[in-house]
Amino acid sequence: MNVFISLAAVVFLFLAGLLGAGAGLDALFGIVIPYIAIFLFLGGLIYRVMIWANVPVPFRIPTTSGQEKSLPWIKQSKLDNPSSTLGVIGRMALEILCFRSLLKNTKTELHEDGHVAYGSSLWLWLGSMAFHWSMLIILLRHIRLFIEPVPGAITFLHKLDGFLQIGAPVFYVTSFIFPIALLYLLFRRLGDPKLRYISLVNDYFPLFLLIGVGISGFWLRYISKTDIASVKELTVGLMSFRPVTPAAISPLFYGHLFLVCVLLGYFPFSKLVHMAGVFFSPTRNLANTNREAHHANPWDYPVKVHTYEEYEDEFREKMKAVGIPVEKE
Amino acid sequence: MTMAKFDEPGYYKHEDLLKVDYHPPRTGWMDTPVDFRPGTYIYPGKAKNLKYLDLPNPRNWAVTDEDWKLQENWKEIVLDGMAERLRRYRTFRLFMDICVRCGACADKCHFFIGGGDPKNMPVLRAELLRSIYRKDFTALGKILGKIAGARELTYDVIKEWFYYFYQCTECRRCSVFCPYGIDTAEITMMGRELLGLLGLYVNWAIEPVANCFRTGNHLGIPPHGLLDTLEFMVDDIEEATGIKVDIPMNKKGAEVLFVTPSGDYVAEPGIQTCMSYMILFNEIGLDYTWSTYASEGGNFGLFTSHEMIKRLNAKIYAEAKRLGVKWILGGECGHMWRTMHQYMNTVNGPPDFLEVPKSPFTGTVFENARSAKIVHIMEFTADLIKHGKLKLDPSRNDHIRVTFHDSCNTARGMGILEEPRYVMKSVCNNFFEMPENTIREQTFCCGGGAGLGTDENMEMRLRGGLPRGSAVKYVQEKYGVNQLAAMCAIDRATLITVCDYWAPGVKVTGISELVANAMILKGEKKRTKNLRLETIPGAEEEDTAQGNIEHLETIEGMHTTKGGSSNE
Ligand code: HEM
Ligand code: SF4
Ligand code: SF4
């Protein structure tokens, strides 16, 4: 059910972009909606990040995943249980760049005789890395559509990504990896009963949306080629706040663009904010220095405690009887 | 033969418990109500305990009652409570927002592995709360409702929370595997705080809290009772070793205040652990004191609310100040150390009136405790052994083939992994590790932490204990392991049940007990009995390691090879 709602929503959105632009609403789909999307994306993301940043971290609760720093002759696990800023940066960098925690992933199996077995399970890590990194490269490749002249680093990236030169146009490896990885993530979600059980529209919708973006982009590049010059006219126009809608742009492009706009607008209000959120996670980004340095709770308040005086008042006679020293005789 | 009841392990057949169905039910999780089956839930907090602690809505009620006698405006209370916590805890807010439901955490929870209930997947446990968050605190949830994974807060949701937030032992294993470090224990803590606002507690946690508030310890032992208890131990120590140790009690001006969980005052093997501390301190001549007021290192406040952590823990620094000690030494405990390490300095510190801990015997300054001024007994002991300050005869432990259960809290909330191993390997010749997915930061809970270790919850305890039990059985079969060491008072109570059920024949021990049994004490008599006052196998005739191994082989009838996975 959740799957179909999500798929239908994405198909509908794509067609809306395609047909809308075909029906002469170029200005709406090429100018108004992109501006709204960018506004929602930036505004929403800043808003979300500001909320997190403004919520205090009352306690220092890193999830320690290795040996603490203690006696000088015991080797500390500096990345998994960092006690310095450098260690934390290392831990976070590995988490963000390599999805290190997913690398630990195991598959647990219960055998009939009660034996619990653990196997390493790296498909999620692989699929996830393939998807995220190819997306990043694709995004960077898009820079050539926005900036003139194209920076050297981006041109180099194109060369790298297109190393499998199979005729013209150049085939980029990421154009294939991106949708394949996404399809894997989708089928994984559908194939595993546990995952299907927990999956919401919130999970299928972004997958379909990204697949839609990927496939329509693929189409634009390799099958029904768009006029890059006109696209660039549009993007540069948008960026310089002198928007134009060049006539040579195909409706298919608007379908692609509309899906991207929906993605941008949806991003800050959905689980996709994990991109920013991962940096804020207190179980990962704090050093394990609890006993070494004081960590203050900004909203700390006094609480009712049972003082020693009250305690002694209740038990004084008993204490004296057995010779435990007391404050008040 | 009398029939076992649902609160006894004998009631549960192994083959029944092992028939775990991992297929989720046909109905969606939002439409599957809780089934309060005896053996899987915990009895509610009694009114008298809530009253004693000034907690809201004290009344007596039963989990199976239709009406839980909540306040008129319970819904408002919960939503206000959520709003407040979302403003106060970045963890809560963030973890509500960023889960992608990738499922990496799903099969990492011992309750899911042993029980198969999908709501015991950490991700779904969190969704129980997250769905309400969406409905009342996010734009998309407000507009789209169920399509956006939001649902209405109903009476049944409260019942579901009560069931599943008390089926989480706050062990944090899930958070090791989550790519964002989402810590379901943190969400459980929030969930329990919200339930607490409605006066919904479990008695097995809130009664110890009330006891602790009044008498200083969870068991409610009054000062004279504590002295009595320790005096019994002194007699047993004398019987085993020939040495009479002192009990410095509430002694002003001592160098060190010693605090330990009250589990160490009662029942084997807690008491042996406690006796071992006394033997160690006596032998090295530590100038220390016990305290009747700070007679509990553990803190069931951790299973109750952040406020309760602070209320119970205040006594530790207060007592250190009153007695004028220089620093604090803490015994073997799991949740106590999560509190002492991650919370105490923040909630009750900084204790500037204390000194940076320094071992009077080795001169070692415990730099890592320079602000909180509390040292773990394993850090302290490892340092003593490293500096050759203890005379040890590990062969006395040769009849023991020991493995080590890392406690969740000390592993994932502190990272004290090598110290206990170093100590154990120094005092035992036969040490074997369990499989790597079940130790260190990946360690499995005993199934009874965080207020769940009560008998009426037996089915869940056995199910939750399965991954640990299975790992113990593995080393039992492979290396002839016959003891499981744990530095946690809850473990020392709950793992006995788990081992008896899943790996019968394996006994549970504290680490200090192994140390004290191996220590050659000044002026001791010939040690023929261990601290449990059992005859040490082989001690009568011959004291060699060889003799003991042979002895073991004959009594256990097992082929034992040394080495193997024994991790050097
Ligand atoms: C710092 C940047 C980012 C990091 C570290 C990151 C990390 C992760 C990780 C570890 C996962 C879990 C594994 C998985 O399910 O694939 C994940 C899932 C996901 N990410 Fe990201 N991500 C980032 C940025 C983004 C961006 C910019 C998008 C999309 C526009 C995105 C879309 C997704 C989606 C859709 C999933 C869920 C995949 C599924 O359903 O299985 N991520 N991300
Ligand atoms: S591992 Fe983390 S992100 Fe993935 S489902 Fe579990 S809590 Fe959510
Ligand atoms: S903290 Fe432990 S018990 Fe709770 S959900 Fe996570 S793995 Fe399960």
mmCIF file of N, CA and C in Angstrom, chain A residues 48 52-53 55-56 58-59 61-64 66-70 81 104-106 108 110 116 118 188-189 194 197-198 201-203 269 271 274 281 283-284 288 290-292 294-295 299-301 304 306-308 311 314 318 325 327, chain B residues 25 27 29 54 87-90 97 100-102 107-108 140 147-148 172 175-176 178 180-181 213-214 224 252 292-293 306-307 310-311 322 341-342 345-346 368-369 371-372 374 379 411-415 417-419 437 444 470:
data_model
loop_
_atom_site.group_PDB
_atom_site.id
_atom_site.type_symbol
_atom_site.label_atom_id
_atom_site.label_comp_id
_atom_site.label_asym_id
_atom_site.label_seq_id
_atom_site.Cartn_x
_atom_site.Cartn_y
_atom_site.Cartn_z
ATOM 1 N N ARG A 48 15.765 23.690 10.142
ATOM 2 C CA ARG A 48 15.971 22.435 10.864
ATOM 3 C C ARG A 48 17.281 22.450 11.654
ATOM 4 N N TRP A 52 18.010 22.121 15.816
ATOM 5 C CA TRP A 52 18.912 21.186 16.501
ATOM 6 C C TRP A 52 19.987 21.938 17.276
ATOM 7 N N ALA A 53 20.526 22.961 16.602
ATOM 8 C CA ALA A 53 21.628 23.684 17.238
ATOM 9 C C ALA A 53 21.151 24.372 18.518
ATOM 10 N N VAL A 55 18.817 23.259 20.551
ATOM 11 C CA VAL A 55 18.466 22.332 21.631
ATOM 12 C C VAL A 55 19.773 21.926 22.304
ATOM 13 N N PRO A 56 19.837 22.117 23.623
ATOM 14 C CA PRO A 56 21.103 21.819 24.302
ATOM 15 C C PRO A 56 21.445 20.326 24.326
ATOM 16 N N PRO A 58 22.416 18.223 27.159
ATOM 17 C CA PRO A 58 22.601 18.285 28.614
ATOM 18 C C PRO A 58 23.636 17.299 29.143
ATOM 19 N N PHE A 59 23.725 16.153 28.468
ATOM 20 C CA PHE A 59 24.643 15.136 28.985
ATOM 21 C C PHE A 59 25.599 14.672 27.901
ATOM 22 N N ILE A 61 26.972 11.810 26.295
ATOM 23 C CA ILE A 61 26.665 10.380 26.261
ATOM 24 C C ILE A 61 27.153 9.696 24.986
ATOM 25 N N PRO A 62 28.441 9.818 24.662
ATOM 26 C CA PRO A 62 28.903 9.106 23.471
ATOM 27 C C PRO A 62 28.681 7.600 23.626
ATOM 28 N N THR A 63 28.370 6.933 22.524
ATOM 29 C CA THR A 63 28.352 5.479 22.536
ATOM 30 C C THR A 63 29.791 5.041 22.330
ATOM 31 N N THR A 64 30.393 4.556 23.391
ATOM 32 C CA THR A 64 31.799 4.174 23.278
ATOM 33 C C THR A 64 31.869 2.818 22.590
ATOM 34 N N GLY A 66 34.977 1.204 21.850
ATOM 35 C CA GLY A 66 36.341 0.700 21.921
ATOM 36 C C GLY A 66 36.916 1.036 23.279
ATOM 37 N N GLN A 67 38.172 0.721 23.465
ATOM 38 C CA GLN A 67 38.825 0.908 24.755
ATOM 39 C C GLN A 67 38.924 2.388 25.141
ATOM 40 N N GLU A 68 38.548 2.698 26.371
ATOM 41 C CA GLU A 68 38.649 4.062 26.895
ATOM 42 C C GLU A 68 40.108 4.455 27.112
ATOM 43 N N LYS A 69 40.313 5.739 27.276
ATOM 44 C CA LYS A 69 41.625 6.215 27.692
ATOM 45 C C LYS A 69 41.690 6.044 29.204
ATOM 46 N N SER A 70 42.614 5.227 29.676
ATOM 47 C CA SER A 70 42.725 5.108 31.129
ATOM 48 C C SER A 70 44.190 5.035 31.517
ATOM 49 N N ASN A 81 36.615 5.363 20.541
ATOM 50 C CA ASN A 81 36.330 5.897 21.873
ATOM 51 C C ASN A 81 37.221 7.130 22.057
ATOM 52 N N LYS A 104 30.027 -2.432 10.219
ATOM 53 C CA LYS A 104 30.001 -3.426 11.290
ATOM 54 C C LYS A 104 28.805 -4.347 11.146
ATOM 55 N N ASN A 105 27.936 -4.034 10.198
ATOM 56 C CA ASN A 105 26.648 -4.704 10.150
ATOM 57 C C ASN A 105 26.767 -6.221 10.093
ATOM 58 N N THR A 106 25.904 -6.873 10.837
ATOM 59 C CA THR A 106 25.877 -8.332 10.827
ATOM 60 C C THR A 106 24.466 -8.787 10.558
ATOM 61 N N THR A 108 21.924 -11.645 11.862
ATOM 62 C CA THR A 108 21.817 -12.580 12.980
ATOM 63 C C THR A 108 20.867 -13.697 12.618
ATOM 64 N N LEU A 110 19.065 -17.375 14.118
ATOM 65 C CA LEU A 110 18.841 -18.290 15.231
ATOM 66 C C LEU A 110 18.653 -19.691 14.666
ATOM 67 N N VAL A 116 22.968 -18.990 18.200
ATOM 68 C CA VAL A 116 22.753 -17.737 17.484
ATOM 69 C C VAL A 116 24.004 -17.456 16.668
ATOM 70 N N TYR A 118 26.180 -15.206 13.674
ATOM 71 C CA TYR A 118 26.298 -13.858 13.130
ATOM 72 C C TYR A 118 27.120 -13.921 11.864
ATOM 73 N N ARG A 188 15.514 -4.279 -1.531
ATOM 74 C CA ARG A 188 15.878 -4.722 -0.198
ATOM 75 C C ARG A 188 14.715 -4.425 0.763
ATOM 76 N N ARG A 189 14.204 -3.242 0.648
ATOM 77 C CA ARG A 189 13.092 -2.819 1.487
ATOM 78 C C ARG A 189 11.857 -3.681 1.258
ATOM 79 N N LYS A 194 10.843 -7.863 7.496
ATOM 80 C CA LYS A 194 11.004 -6.925 8.631
ATOM 81 C C LYS A 194 11.017 -5.491 8.129
ATOM 82 N N TYR A 197 7.834 -4.220 6.872
ATOM 83 C CA TYR A 197 6.934 -3.918 7.985
ATOM 84 C C TYR A 197 7.168 -2.525 8.558
ATOM 85 N N ILE A 198 8.410 -2.086 8.583
ATOM 86 C CA ILE A 198 8.683 -0.777 9.181
ATOM 87 C C ILE A 198 8.626 0.355 8.168
ATOM 88 N N VAL A 201 5.438 5.432 3.786
ATOM 89 C CA VAL A 201 5.485 6.231 2.549
ATOM 90 C C VAL A 201 6.736 7.119 2.579
ATOM 91 N N ASN A 202 7.047 7.594 3.764
ATOM 92 C CA ASN A 202 8.236 8.444 3.945
ATOM 93 C C ASN A 202 9.518 7.766 3.477
ATOM 94 N N ASP A 203 9.478 6.432 3.374
ATOM 95 C CA ASP A 203 10.672 5.705 2.949
ATOM 96 C C ASP A 203 10.639 5.375 1.461
ATOM 97 N N PHE A 269 11.951 18.569 5.137
ATOM 98 C CA PHE A 269 10.814 18.197 5.983
ATOM 99 C C PHE A 269 10.679 16.692 6.102
ATOM 100 N N LYS A 271 12.933 12.613 6.271
ATOM 101 C CA LYS A 271 14.088 11.923 6.832
ATOM 102 C C LYS A 271 15.371 12.275 6.090
ATOM 103 N N HIS A 274 18.737 13.739 7.296
ATOM 104 C CA HIS A 274 19.841 13.021 7.961
ATOM 105 C C HIS A 274 21.182 13.530 7.459
ATOM 106 N N SER A 281 24.854 14.299 15.872
ATOM 107 C CA SER A 281 24.499 13.184 16.747
ATOM 108 C C SER A 281 25.397 13.086 17.988
ATOM 109 N N THR A 283 25.737 10.946 20.282
ATOM 110 C CA THR A 283 26.375 9.680 20.635
ATOM 111 C C THR A 283 27.633 9.440 19.815
ATOM 112 N N ARG A 284 27.806 10.252 18.770
ATOM 113 C CA ARG A 284 28.968 10.069 17.909
ATOM 114 C C ARG A 284 29.947 11.252 17.971
ATOM 115 N N ASN A 288 34.764 11.105 24.752
ATOM 116 C CA ASN A 288 34.484 10.416 26.007
ATOM 117 C C ASN A 288 35.414 10.959 27.093
ATOM 118 N N ASN A 290 34.127 12.233 30.088
ATOM 119 C CA ASN A 290 33.212 12.525 31.186
ATOM 120 C C ASN A 290 33.849 12.692 32.548
ATOM 121 N N ARG A 291 34.805 11.816 32.851
ATOM 122 C CA ARG A 291 35.398 11.924 34.178
ATOM 123 C C ARG A 291 36.607 12.856 34.166
ATOM 124 N N GLU A 292 37.051 13.183 32.975
ATOM 125 C CA GLU A 292 38.251 14.011 32.875
ATOM 126 C C GLU A 292 37.917 15.503 32.932
ATOM 127 N N HIS A 294 34.536 18.466 33.329
ATOM 128 C CA HIS A 294 33.142 18.653 33.714
ATOM 129 C C HIS A 294 32.318 19.069 32.497
ATOM 130 N N HIS A 295 31.179 18.472 32.347
ATOM 131 C CA HIS A 295 30.263 18.838 31.271
ATOM 132 C C HIS A 295 29.039 19.469 31.923
ATOM 133 N N TRP A 299 20.406 23.575 31.469
ATOM 134 C CA TRP A 299 19.100 23.739 32.126
ATOM 135 C C TRP A 299 19.014 22.992 33.449
ATOM 136 N N ASP A 300 20.148 22.704 33.998
ATOM 137 C CA ASP A 300 20.190 21.998 35.281
ATOM 138 C C ASP A 300 19.339 22.749 36.320
ATOM 139 N N TYR A 301 18.643 22.010 37.166
ATOM 140 C CA TYR A 301 17.836 22.664 38.191
ATOM 141 C C TYR A 301 17.969 21.886 39.490
ATOM 142 N N LYS A 304 14.879 17.654 44.707
ATOM 143 C CA LYS A 304 14.711 17.268 46.103
ATOM 144 C C LYS A 304 15.587 16.053 46.396
ATOM 145 N N HIS A 306 17.551 13.551 49.569
ATOM 146 C CA HIS A 306 17.437 13.110 50.953
ATOM 147 C C HIS A 306 18.792 13.385 51.585
ATOM 148 N N THR A 307 18.858 14.385 52.463
ATOM 149 C CA THR A 307 20.173 14.797 52.956
ATOM 150 C C THR A 307 20.678 13.845 54.031
ATOM 151 N N TYR A 308 21.972 13.973 54.302
ATOM 152 C CA TYR A 308 22.540 13.129 55.356
ATOM 153 C C TYR A 308 21.864 13.423 56.696
ATOM 154 N N TYR A 311 18.712 11.660 56.960
ATOM 155 C CA TYR A 311 19.015 10.236 57.091
ATOM 156 C C TYR A 311 19.427 9.909 58.520
ATOM 157 N N GLU A 314 16.671 9.888 61.068
ATOM 158 C CA GLU A 314 15.843 8.685 61.098
ATOM 159 C C GLU A 314 16.551 7.511 61.777
ATOM 160 N N LYS A 318 19.807 3.817 66.080
ATOM 161 C CA LYS A 318 20.274 2.517 65.581
ATOM 162 C C LYS A 318 21.771 2.565 65.291
ATOM 163 N N PRO A 325 29.719 5.964 63.803
ATOM 164 C CA PRO A 325 29.820 7.362 64.238
ATOM 165 C C PRO A 325 28.697 8.218 63.660
ATOM 166 N N GLU A 327 26.883 12.420 63.500
ATOM 167 C CA GLU A 327 27.238 13.838 63.568
ATOM 168 C C GLU A 327 26.728 14.460 64.871
ATOM 169 N N PRO B 25 3.441 -9.813 11.939
ATOM 170 C CA PRO B 25 2.025 -10.154 11.769
ATOM 171 C C PRO B 25 1.442 -9.526 10.504
ATOM 172 N N THR B 27 -1.278 -7.735 10.304
ATOM 173 C CA THR B 27 -1.744 -6.367 10.534
ATOM 174 C C THR B 27 -0.551 -5.423 10.682
ATOM 175 N N TRP B 29 1.805 -2.445 12.078
ATOM 176 C CA TRP B 29 2.130 -2.319 13.498
ATOM 177 C C TRP B 29 1.255 -1.326 14.231
ATOM 178 N N ASP B 54 7.246 11.604 46.013
ATOM 179 C CA ASP B 54 6.475 12.746 45.475
ATOM 180 C C ASP B 54 6.293 12.658 43.966
ATOM 181 N N ARG B 87 12.678 20.234 23.645
ATOM 182 C CA ARG B 87 13.437 21.482 23.816
ATOM 183 C C ARG B 87 14.717 21.262 24.612
ATOM 184 N N ARG B 88 14.744 20.188 25.387
ATOM 185 C CA ARG B 88 15.855 20.014 26.319
ATOM 186 C C ARG B 88 16.940 19.039 25.862
ATOM 187 N N TYR B 89 16.547 18.084 25.050
ATOM 188 C CA TYR B 89 17.506 17.027 24.703
ATOM 189 C C TYR B 89 17.732 17.011 23.198
ATOM 190 N N ARG B 90 18.907 17.367 22.784
ATOM 191 C CA ARG B 90 19.190 17.319 21.350
ATOM 192 C C ARG B 90 19.059 15.887 20.834
ATOM 193 N N ASP B 97 14.021 12.944 14.280
ATOM 194 C CA ASP B 97 14.025 13.472 12.919
ATOM 195 C C ASP B 97 14.761 12.623 11.882
ATOM 196 N N VAL B 100 16.343 6.799 9.070
ATOM 197 C CA VAL B 100 15.923 6.511 7.691
ATOM 198 C C VAL B 100 15.270 5.130 7.563
ATOM 199 N N ARG B 101 15.083 4.459 8.718
ATOM 200 C CA ARG B 101 14.518 3.121 8.715
ATOM 201 C C ARG B 101 15.265 2.185 7.775
ATOM 202 N N CYS B 102 16.587 2.242 7.884
ATOM 203 C CA CYS B 102 17.415 1.355 7.069
ATOM 204 C C CYS B 102 17.405 -0.051 7.643
ATOM 205 N N ASP B 107 18.039 -6.398 13.779
ATOM 206 C CA ASP B 107 18.340 -7.690 14.405
ATOM 207 C C ASP B 107 19.520 -7.576 15.369
ATOM 208 N N LYS B 108 19.722 -6.391 15.945
ATOM 209 C CA LYS B 108 20.808 -6.219 16.904
ATOM 210 C C LYS B 108 20.315 -6.278 18.343
ATOM 211 N N LEU B 140 4.537 17.895 8.082
ATOM 212 C CA LEU B 140 4.009 16.864 7.188
ATOM 213 C C LEU B 140 3.069 15.906 7.920
ATOM 214 N N ILE B 147 -0.460 8.780 6.321
ATOM 215 C CA ILE B 147 0.401 8.609 5.135
ATOM 216 C C ILE B 147 1.824 9.021 5.462
ATOM 217 N N ALA B 148 1.978 9.981 6.335
ATOM 218 C CA ALA B 148 3.323 10.418 6.708
ATOM 219 C C ALA B 148 3.815 9.690 7.956
ATOM 220 N N ARG B 172 22.010 -0.105 24.575
ATOM 221 C CA ARG B 172 22.681 0.695 23.550
ATOM 222 C C ARG B 172 23.378 -0.135 22.479
ATOM 223 N N SER B 175 22.709 1.238 19.056
ATOM 224 C CA SER B 175 23.332 2.510 18.673
ATOM 225 C C SER B 175 24.742 2.328 18.116
ATOM 226 N N VAL B 176 25.345 1.175 18.392
ATOM 227 C CA VAL B 176 26.668 0.910 17.807
ATOM 228 C C VAL B 176 26.540 0.712 16.294
ATOM 229 N N CYS B 178 23.887 1.724 14.308
ATOM 230 C CA CYS B 178 23.142 2.740 13.552
ATOM 231 C C CYS B 178 24.103 3.710 12.899
ATOM 232 N N TYR B 180 23.803 6.655 12.251
ATOM 233 C CA TYR B 180 23.771 7.986 12.866
ATOM 234 C C TYR B 180 23.916 7.907 14.376
ATOM 235 N N GLY B 181 24.199 6.731 14.860
ATOM 236 C CA GLY B 181 24.338 6.581 16.311
ATOM 237 C C GLY B 181 23.030 6.758 17.062
ATOM 238 N N PHE B 213 16.260 6.167 48.162
ATOM 239 C CA PHE B 213 16.112 7.555 48.591
ATOM 240 C C PHE B 213 16.132 7.615 50.121
ATOM 241 N N ARG B 214 15.497 6.639 50.743
ATOM 242 C CA ARG B 214 15.369 6.670 52.194
ATOM 243 C C ARG B 214 16.614 6.111 52.890
ATOM 244 N N HIS B 224 22.504 -0.153 60.536
ATOM 245 C CA HIS B 224 22.962 -1.248 61.387
ATOM 246 C C HIS B 224 22.896 -2.568 60.636
ATOM 247 N N LYS B 252 35.515 9.282 59.170
ATOM 248 C CA LYS B 252 35.944 10.594 58.668
ATOM 249 C C LYS B 252 37.441 10.620 58.436
ATOM 250 N N THR B 292 27.259 4.143 55.178
ATOM 251 C CA THR B 292 25.892 3.609 55.240
ATOM 252 C C THR B 292 24.940 4.521 54.463
ATOM 253 N N TYR B 293 25.280 5.789 54.412
ATOM 254 C CA TYR B 293 24.412 6.752 53.703
ATOM 255 C C TYR B 293 24.610 6.611 52.194
ATOM 256 N N HIS B 306 15.800 11.353 34.346
ATOM 257 C CA HIS B 306 17.053 12.070 34.564
ATOM 258 C C HIS B 306 17.048 12.776 35.919
ATOM 259 N N GLU B 307 15.849 13.236 36.287
ATOM 260 C CA GLU B 307 15.755 13.905 37.572
ATOM 261 C C GLU B 307 16.061 12.926 38.709
ATOM 262 N N LYS B 310 19.678 12.252 39.382
ATOM 263 C CA LYS B 310 20.285 13.304 40.188
ATOM 264 C C LYS B 310 19.870 13.195 41.658
ATOM 265 N N ARG B 311 18.600 12.909 41.889
ATOM 266 C CA ARG B 311 18.119 12.830 43.273
ATOM 267 C C ARG B 311 18.821 11.721 44.052
ATOM 268 N N ARG B 322 31.317 15.191 53.320
ATOM 269 C CA ARG B 322 31.107 15.104 54.759
ATOM 270 C C ARG B 322 32.226 14.313 55.426
ATOM 271 N N HIS B 341 30.015 7.477 35.351
ATOM 272 C CA HIS B 341 30.888 7.961 34.290
ATOM 273 C C HIS B 341 30.225 9.042 33.442
ATOM 274 N N GLN B 342 28.979 8.779 33.017
ATOM 275 C CA GLN B 342 28.401 9.718 32.052
ATOM 276 C C GLN B 342 27.488 10.781 32.671
ATOM 277 N N ASN B 345 29.114 13.548 37.180
ATOM 278 C CA ASN B 345 29.859 14.806 37.208
ATOM 279 C C ASN B 345 28.982 15.965 36.732
ATOM 280 N N THR B 346 28.107 15.687 35.778
ATOM 281 C CA THR B 346 27.207 16.731 35.284
ATOM 282 C C THR B 346 26.081 17.015 36.276
ATOM 283 N N ASN B 368 42.323 10.149 33.750
ATOM 284 C CA ASN B 368 41.003 10.098 33.109
ATOM 285 C C ASN B 368 39.871 10.363 34.098
ATOM 286 N N ALA B 369 40.214 10.430 35.392
ATOM 287 C CA ALA B 369 39.175 10.710 36.385
ATOM 288 C C ALA B 369 39.474 12.010 37.109
ATOM 289 N N SER B 371 38.514 15.004 36.875
ATOM 290 C CA SER B 371 37.443 15.920 37.260
ATOM 291 C C SER B 371 36.376 15.244 38.134
ATOM 292 N N ALA B 372 35.958 14.043 37.761
ATOM 293 C CA ALA B 372 34.884 13.381 38.511
ATOM 294 C C ALA B 372 35.395 12.721 39.778
ATOM 295 N N ILE B 374 36.426 9.789 40.533
ATOM 296 C CA ILE B 374 36.003 8.442 40.887
ATOM 297 C C ILE B 374 36.699 7.444 39.972
ATOM 298 N N GLU B 379 40.266 -0.449 37.099
ATOM 299 C CA GLU B 379 41.391 0.439 36.784
ATOM 300 C C GLU B 379 42.395 0.387 37.933
ATOM 301 N N ALA B 411 30.720 -1.230 28.695
ATOM 302 C CA ALA B 411 31.312 -1.351 27.363
ATOM 303 C C ALA B 411 30.926 -0.165 26.485
ATOM 304 N N ARG B 412 29.638 0.149 26.451
ATOM 305 C CA ARG B 412 29.175 1.157 25.491
ATOM 306 C C ARG B 412 28.937 2.526 26.098
ATOM 307 N N GLY B 413 29.101 2.617 27.427
ATOM 308 C CA GLY B 413 28.910 3.925 28.038
ATOM 309 C C GLY B 413 30.172 4.382 28.737
ATOM 310 N N MET B 414 31.285 3.689 28.453
ATOM 311 C CA MET B 414 32.499 3.982 29.191
ATOM 312 C C MET B 414 33.704 3.467 28.393
ATOM 313 N N GLY B 415 33.665 2.192 28.031
ATOM 314 C CA GLY B 415 34.753 1.632 27.234
ATOM 315 C C GLY B 415 35.844 1.012 28.074
ATOM 316 N N LEU B 417 37.361 -1.996 28.690
ATOM 317 C CA LEU B 417 37.385 -3.328 28.085
ATOM 318 C C LEU B 417 38.642 -4.103 28.438
ATOM 319 N N GLU B 418 39.766 -3.439 28.398
ATOM 320 C CA GLU B 418 41.035 -4.153 28.589
ATOM 321 C C GLU B 418 41.396 -4.336 30.061
ATOM 322 N N GLU B 419 41.030 -3.391 30.902
ATOM 323 C CA GLU B 419 41.394 -3.494 32.320
ATOM 324 C C GLU B 419 40.895 -4.794 32.927
ATOM 325 N N ASN B 437 31.255 -11.189 17.987
ATOM 326 C CA ASN B 437 30.021 -10.417 17.851
ATOM 327 C C ASN B 437 29.236 -10.318 19.148
ATOM 328 N N PHE B 444 26.267 -8.483 24.365
ATOM 329 C CA PHE B 444 24.837 -8.640 24.540
ATOM 330 C C PHE B 444 24.446 -8.466 25.990
ATOM 331 N N SER B 470 23.573 -18.340 24.385
ATOM 332 C CA SER B 470 24.097 -19.118 23.269
ATOM 333 C C SER B 470 25.618 -18.959 23.155
#
